[in-house]
Amino acid sequence: MKFIELPLHEQVLNGIESAGFTDCTEVQEKVLPISLNNRDVMVQSKTGSGKTAVYVLTILQSFVKAAEEGRTKPKALIVAPTRELAVQIEEDTLKLASCVKDLSVGCFFGGVGYGKQDELIEQGCDIFVCTPGRILDYQKMHKIDFREFDIFVVDEADRLFDMGFYPDIQKMFSLLRECTKRQTMLFSATLGTKVRNLAWSFMNDPVEIEVQPEEITVKAITQELYHISKSEKFSLFLRLMKKEDPENCLIFTNTKARCIEVAKRLSLNGYPTKYLMGDLPQSKRLQTIDRMKEGKIKFLVATDVAARGLQIDDLQLVVNYD
């Protein structure tokens, strides 16, 4: 299905075209006809499937339609598990909204001061992209009223819950207006018990949609598994690096200590490597991600949680070290 076949406003379609998209992915084809009809949706879809565009386009269509009809423009709240993913969502939103008039987008996350984010709130935002902690801080300070939000999006719900944010998401739902007076969209890689319970408790008869990952992506990737002792792991890794000789590489580790260790050992062996983990200052984390995307960093070691939702094109080698 092509985007022009969907009931989207010209401003929204122009933004899609400017972003370089013409055809819907599977999740977009299945969900957009429903979400554009103002229905609540509960979607099983993995990272990289194109799900961000589903809720962003739904929000933009609602915004443009209200503006055209002279109605109060809707406000939307998008919650994501990590700062990096929130920033990525903001970037994607701005790309798709490039042709939408008078729309403001703000990103709210911890690890940085409140000053600039305070200014965003004072100036007024139409779309709030956030992590749970910071947006609830603003609610406690009475700078944000959750009852003003017309659209609520929970992205990567399973990861949010894995990271201990289940009570925070419940709190958010309880602060919103009643479910029949808002639209809610929930996305998760898996639809487990917690996700379903949340949907049934706080959403308005959500349409459940499951999308399997496209096989073509998997077929384009060669996957290898090595069973090896801890003492031999790094030496094997080095041999593989020499054999593959990748132009770039992203390495995942389970712990911060292992992340630093692998980065240092790679650097000592002739592979200039940076690392990414939750303890780094936010400005440093974002700078590292940007430099990796630009190709200025060739080798990056990251903890699983810190790297969640990263979108880096043309990676030649991905290693799950642990």
PDB file of N, CA and C in Angstrom, residues 86-131:
ATOM      1  N   ALA A  86      13.761   8.628  22.865  1.00  0.00           N
ATOM      2  CA  ALA A  86      12.933   9.838  22.849  1.00  0.00           C
ATOM      3  C   ALA A  86      13.478  10.856  21.854  1.00  0.00           C
ATOM      4  N   VAL A  87      14.796  11.039  21.844  1.00  0.00           N
ATOM      5  CA  VAL A  87      15.417  11.977  20.899  1.00  0.00           C
ATOM      6  C   VAL A  87      15.207  11.509  19.458  1.00  0.00           C
ATOM      7  N   GLN A  88      15.324  10.191  19.236  1.00  0.00           N
ATOM      8  CA  GLN A  88      15.108   9.640  17.892  1.00  0.00           C
ATOM      9  C   GLN A  88      13.667   9.869  17.432  1.00  0.00           C
ATOM     10  N   ILE A  89      12.718   9.685  18.344  1.00  0.00           N
ATOM     11  CA  ILE A  89      11.304   9.910  18.011  1.00  0.00           C
ATOM     12  C   ILE A  89      11.072  11.378  17.665  1.00  0.00           C
ATOM     13  N   GLU A  90      11.680  12.272  18.448  1.00  0.00           N
ATOM     14  CA  GLU A  90      11.543  13.703  18.154  1.00  0.00           C
ATOM     15  C   GLU A  90      12.074  14.016  16.756  1.00  0.00           C
ATOM     16  N   GLU A  91      13.236  13.467  16.417  1.00  0.00           N
ATOM     17  CA  GLU A  91      13.829  13.707  15.093  1.00  0.00           C
ATOM     18  C   GLU A  91      12.919  13.186  13.981  1.00  0.00           C
ATOM     19  N   ASP A  92      12.380  11.974  14.171  1.00  0.00           N
ATOM     20  CA  ASP A  92      11.482  11.395  13.163  1.00  0.00           C
ATOM     21  C   ASP A  92      10.209  12.227  13.012  1.00  0.00           C
ATOM     22  N   THR A  93       9.702  12.727  14.147  1.00  0.00           N
ATOM     23  CA  THR A  93       8.493  13.546  14.123  1.00  0.00           C
ATOM     24  C   THR A  93       8.724  14.835  13.342  1.00  0.00           C
ATOM     25  N   LEU A  94       9.853  15.481  13.596  1.00  0.00           N
ATOM     26  CA  LEU A  94      10.163  16.732  12.899  1.00  0.00           C
ATOM     27  C   LEU A  94      10.316  16.515  11.396  1.00  0.00           C
ATOM     28  N   LYS A  95      10.882  15.373  11.007  1.00  0.00           N
ATOM     29  CA  LYS A  95      11.020  15.060   9.577  1.00  0.00           C
ATOM     30  C   LYS A  95       9.649  14.901   8.926  1.00  0.00           C
ATOM     31  N   LEU A  96       8.793  14.105   9.559  1.00  0.00           N
ATOM     32  CA  LEU A  96       7.472  13.843   8.982  1.00  0.00           C
ATOM     33  C   LEU A  96       6.566  15.069   9.047  1.00  0.00           C
ATOM     34  N   ALA A  97       6.846  15.968   9.992  1.00  0.00           N
ATOM     35  CA  ALA A  97       6.006  17.161  10.168  1.00  0.00           C
ATOM     36  C   ALA A  97       6.574  18.382   9.455  1.00  0.00           C
ATOM     37  N   SER A  98       7.538  18.170   8.570  1.00  0.00           N
ATOM     38  CA  SER A  98       8.236  19.297   7.937  1.00  0.00           C
ATOM     39  C   SER A  98       7.313  20.214   7.140  1.00  0.00           C
ATOM     40  N   CYS A  99       6.179  19.698   6.699  1.00  0.00           N
ATOM     41  CA  CYS A  99       5.252  20.504   5.896  1.00  0.00           C
ATOM     42  C   CYS A  99       3.976  20.869   6.656  1.00  0.00           C
ATOM     43  N   VAL A 100       3.943  20.548   7.944  1.00  0.00           N
ATOM     44  CA  VAL A 100       2.773  20.875   8.770  1.00  0.00           C
ATOM     45  C   VAL A 100       2.978  22.253   9.397  1.00  0.00           C
ATOM     46  N   LYS A 101       1.998  23.110   9.248  1.00  0.00           N
ATOM     47  CA  LYS A 101       2.125  24.494   9.713  1.00  0.00           C
ATOM     48  C   LYS A 101       1.864  24.621  11.216  1.00  0.00           C
ATOM     49  N   ASP A 102       2.657  25.490  11.848  1.00  0.00           N
ATOM     50  CA  ASP A 102       2.424  25.911  13.241  1.00  0.00           C
ATOM     51  C   ASP A 102       2.381  24.751  14.230  1.00  0.00           C
ATOM     52  N   LEU A 103       3.259  23.782  14.044  1.00  0.00           N
ATOM     53  CA  LEU A 103       3.336  22.638  14.962  1.00  0.00           C
ATOM     54  C   LEU A 103       4.622  22.734  15.771  1.00  0.00           C
ATOM     55  N   SER A 104       4.520  22.523  17.078  1.00  0.00           N
ATOM     56  CA  SER A 104       5.714  22.557  17.929  1.00  0.00           C
ATOM     57  C   SER A 104       5.900  21.208  18.615  1.00  0.00           C
ATOM     58  N   VAL A 105       7.148  20.764  18.661  1.00  0.00           N
ATOM     59  CA  VAL A 105       7.497  19.475  19.261  1.00  0.00           C
ATOM     60  C   VAL A 105       8.559  19.698  20.328  1.00  0.00           C
ATOM     61  N   GLY A 106       8.395  19.068  21.485  1.00  0.00           N
ATOM     62  CA  GLY A 106       9.380  19.181  22.558  1.00  0.00           C
ATOM     63  C   GLY A 106       9.771  17.819  23.078  1.00  0.00           C
ATOM     64  N   CYS A 107      11.027  17.692  23.497  1.00  0.00           N
ATOM     65  CA  CYS A 107      11.536  16.425  24.030  1.00  0.00           C
ATOM     66  C   CYS A 107      11.947  16.637  25.482  1.00  0.00           C
ATOM     67  N   PHE A 108      11.472  15.763  26.375  1.00  0.00           N
ATOM     68  CA  PHE A 108      11.670  15.942  27.808  1.00  0.00           C
ATOM     69  C   PHE A 108      12.252  14.670  28.417  1.00  0.00           C
ATOM     70  N   PHE A 109      13.450  14.797  29.003  1.00  0.00           N
ATOM     71  CA  PHE A 109      14.123  13.627  29.577  1.00  0.00           C
ATOM     72  C   PHE A 109      15.058  14.065  30.690  1.00  0.00           C
ATOM     73  N   GLY A 110      15.431  13.122  31.544  1.00  0.00           N
ATOM     74  CA  GLY A 110      16.322  13.404  32.658  1.00  0.00           C
ATOM     75  C   GLY A 110      17.777  13.401  32.238  1.00  0.00           C
ATOM     76  N   GLY A 111      18.650  13.634  33.232  1.00  0.00           N
ATOM     77  CA  GLY A 111      20.083  13.630  32.960  1.00  0.00           C
ATOM     78  C   GLY A 111      20.610  14.971  32.504  1.00  0.00           C
ATOM     79  N   VAL A 112      19.716  15.934  32.327  1.00  0.00           N
ATOM     80  CA  VAL A 112      20.101  17.303  31.957  1.00  0.00           C
ATOM     81  C   VAL A 112      19.293  18.260  32.825  1.00  0.00           C
ATOM     82  N   GLY A 113      19.689  19.532  32.815  1.00  0.00           N
ATOM     83  CA  GLY A 113      18.973  20.525  33.601  1.00  0.00           C
ATOM     84  C   GLY A 113      17.563  20.772  33.080  1.00  0.00           C
ATOM     85  N   TYR A 114      16.774  21.478  33.899  1.00  0.00           N
ATOM     86  CA  TYR A 114      15.380  21.746  33.543  1.00  0.00           C
ATOM     87  C   TYR A 114      15.215  22.985  32.667  1.00  0.00           C
ATOM     88  N   GLY A 115      16.240  23.852  32.624  1.00  0.00           N
ATOM     89  CA  GLY A 115      16.098  25.168  32.000  1.00  0.00           C
ATOM     90  C   GLY A 115      15.494  25.186  30.616  1.00  0.00           C
ATOM     91  N   LYS A 116      16.131  24.505  29.668  1.00  0.00           N
ATOM     92  CA  LYS A 116      15.655  24.524  28.280  1.00  0.00           C
ATOM     93  C   LYS A 116      14.293  23.859  28.137  1.00  0.00           C
ATOM     94  N   GLN A 117      14.072  22.807  28.924  1.00  0.00           N
ATOM     95  CA  GLN A 117      12.781  22.114  28.856  1.00  0.00           C
ATOM     96  C   GLN A 117      11.677  22.965  29.485  1.00  0.00           C
ATOM     97  N   ASP A 118      12.026  23.750  30.516  1.00  0.00           N
ATOM     98  CA  ASP A 118      11.069  24.702  31.085  1.00  0.00           C
ATOM     99  C   ASP A 118      10.622  25.699  30.014  1.00  0.00           C
ATOM    100  N   GLU A 119      11.585  26.174  29.232  1.00  0.00           N
ATOM    101  CA  GLU A 119      11.277  27.141  28.176  1.00  0.00           C
ATOM    102  C   GLU A 119      10.329  26.548  27.138  1.00  0.00           C
ATOM    103  N   LEU A 120      10.543  25.266  26.799  1.00  0.00           N
ATOM    104  CA  LEU A 120       9.659  24.608  25.831  1.00  0.00           C
ATOM    105  C   LEU A 120       8.221  24.587  26.329  1.00  0.00           C
ATOM    106  N   ILE A 121       8.056  24.289  27.618  1.00  0.00           N
ATOM    107  CA  ILE A 121       6.709  24.235  28.192  1.00  0.00           C
ATOM    108  C   ILE A 121       6.076  25.622  28.199  1.00  0.00           C
ATOM    109  N   GLU A 122       6.865  26.634  28.567  1.00  0.00           N
ATOM    110  CA  GLU A 122       6.351  28.005  28.618  1.00  0.00           C
ATOM    111  C   GLU A 122       5.942  28.497  27.231  1.00  0.00           C
ATOM    112  N   GLN A 123       6.718  28.115  26.216  1.00  0.00           N
ATOM    113  CA  GLN A 123       6.409  28.530  24.844  1.00  0.00           C
ATOM    114  C   GLN A 123       5.205  27.780  24.284  1.00  0.00           C
ATOM    115  N   GLY A 124       4.956  26.578  24.817  1.00  0.00           N
ATOM    116  CA  GLY A 124       3.829  25.765  24.376  1.00  0.00           C
ATOM    117  C   GLY A 124       4.223  24.707  23.373  1.00  0.00           C
ATOM    118  N   CYS A 125       3.858  23.468  23.646  1.00  0.00           N
ATOM    119  CA  CYS A 125       4.160  22.339  22.761  1.00  0.00           C
ATOM    120  C   CYS A 125       2.867  21.657  22.341  1.00  0.00           C
ATOM    121  N   ASP A 126       2.850  21.174  21.116  1.00  0.00           N
ATOM    122  CA  ASP A 126       1.718  20.378  20.643  1.00  0.00           C
ATOM    123  C   ASP A 126       1.985  18.889  20.838  1.00  0.00           C
ATOM    124  N   ILE A 127       3.243  18.489  20.641  1.00  0.00           N
ATOM    125  CA  ILE A 127       3.633  17.091  20.826  1.00  0.00           C
ATOM    126  C   ILE A 127       4.755  17.024  21.854  1.00  0.00           C
ATOM    127  N   PHE A 128       4.502  16.303  22.931  1.00  0.00           N
ATOM    128  CA  PHE A 128       5.496  16.093  23.981  1.00  0.00           C
ATOM    129  C   PHE A 128       6.066  14.689  23.815  1.00  0.00           C
ATOM    130  N   VAL A 129       7.370  14.586  23.619  1.00  0.00           N
ATOM    131  CA  VAL A 129       8.045  13.286  23.589  1.00  0.00           C
ATOM    132  C   VAL A 129       8.860  13.199  24.870  1.00  0.00           C
ATOM    133  N   CYS A 130       8.735  12.100  25.615  1.00  0.00           N
ATOM    134  CA  CYS A 130       9.323  12.116  26.954  1.00  0.00           C
ATOM    135  C   CYS A 130       9.738  10.734  27.440  1.00  0.00           C
ATOM    136  N   THR A 131      10.535  10.760  28.501  1.00  0.00           N
ATOM    137  CA  THR A 131      10.753   9.576  29.327  1.00  0.00           C
ATOM    138  C   THR A 131       9.891   9.746  30.575  1.00  0.00           C
TER     139      THR A 131
END
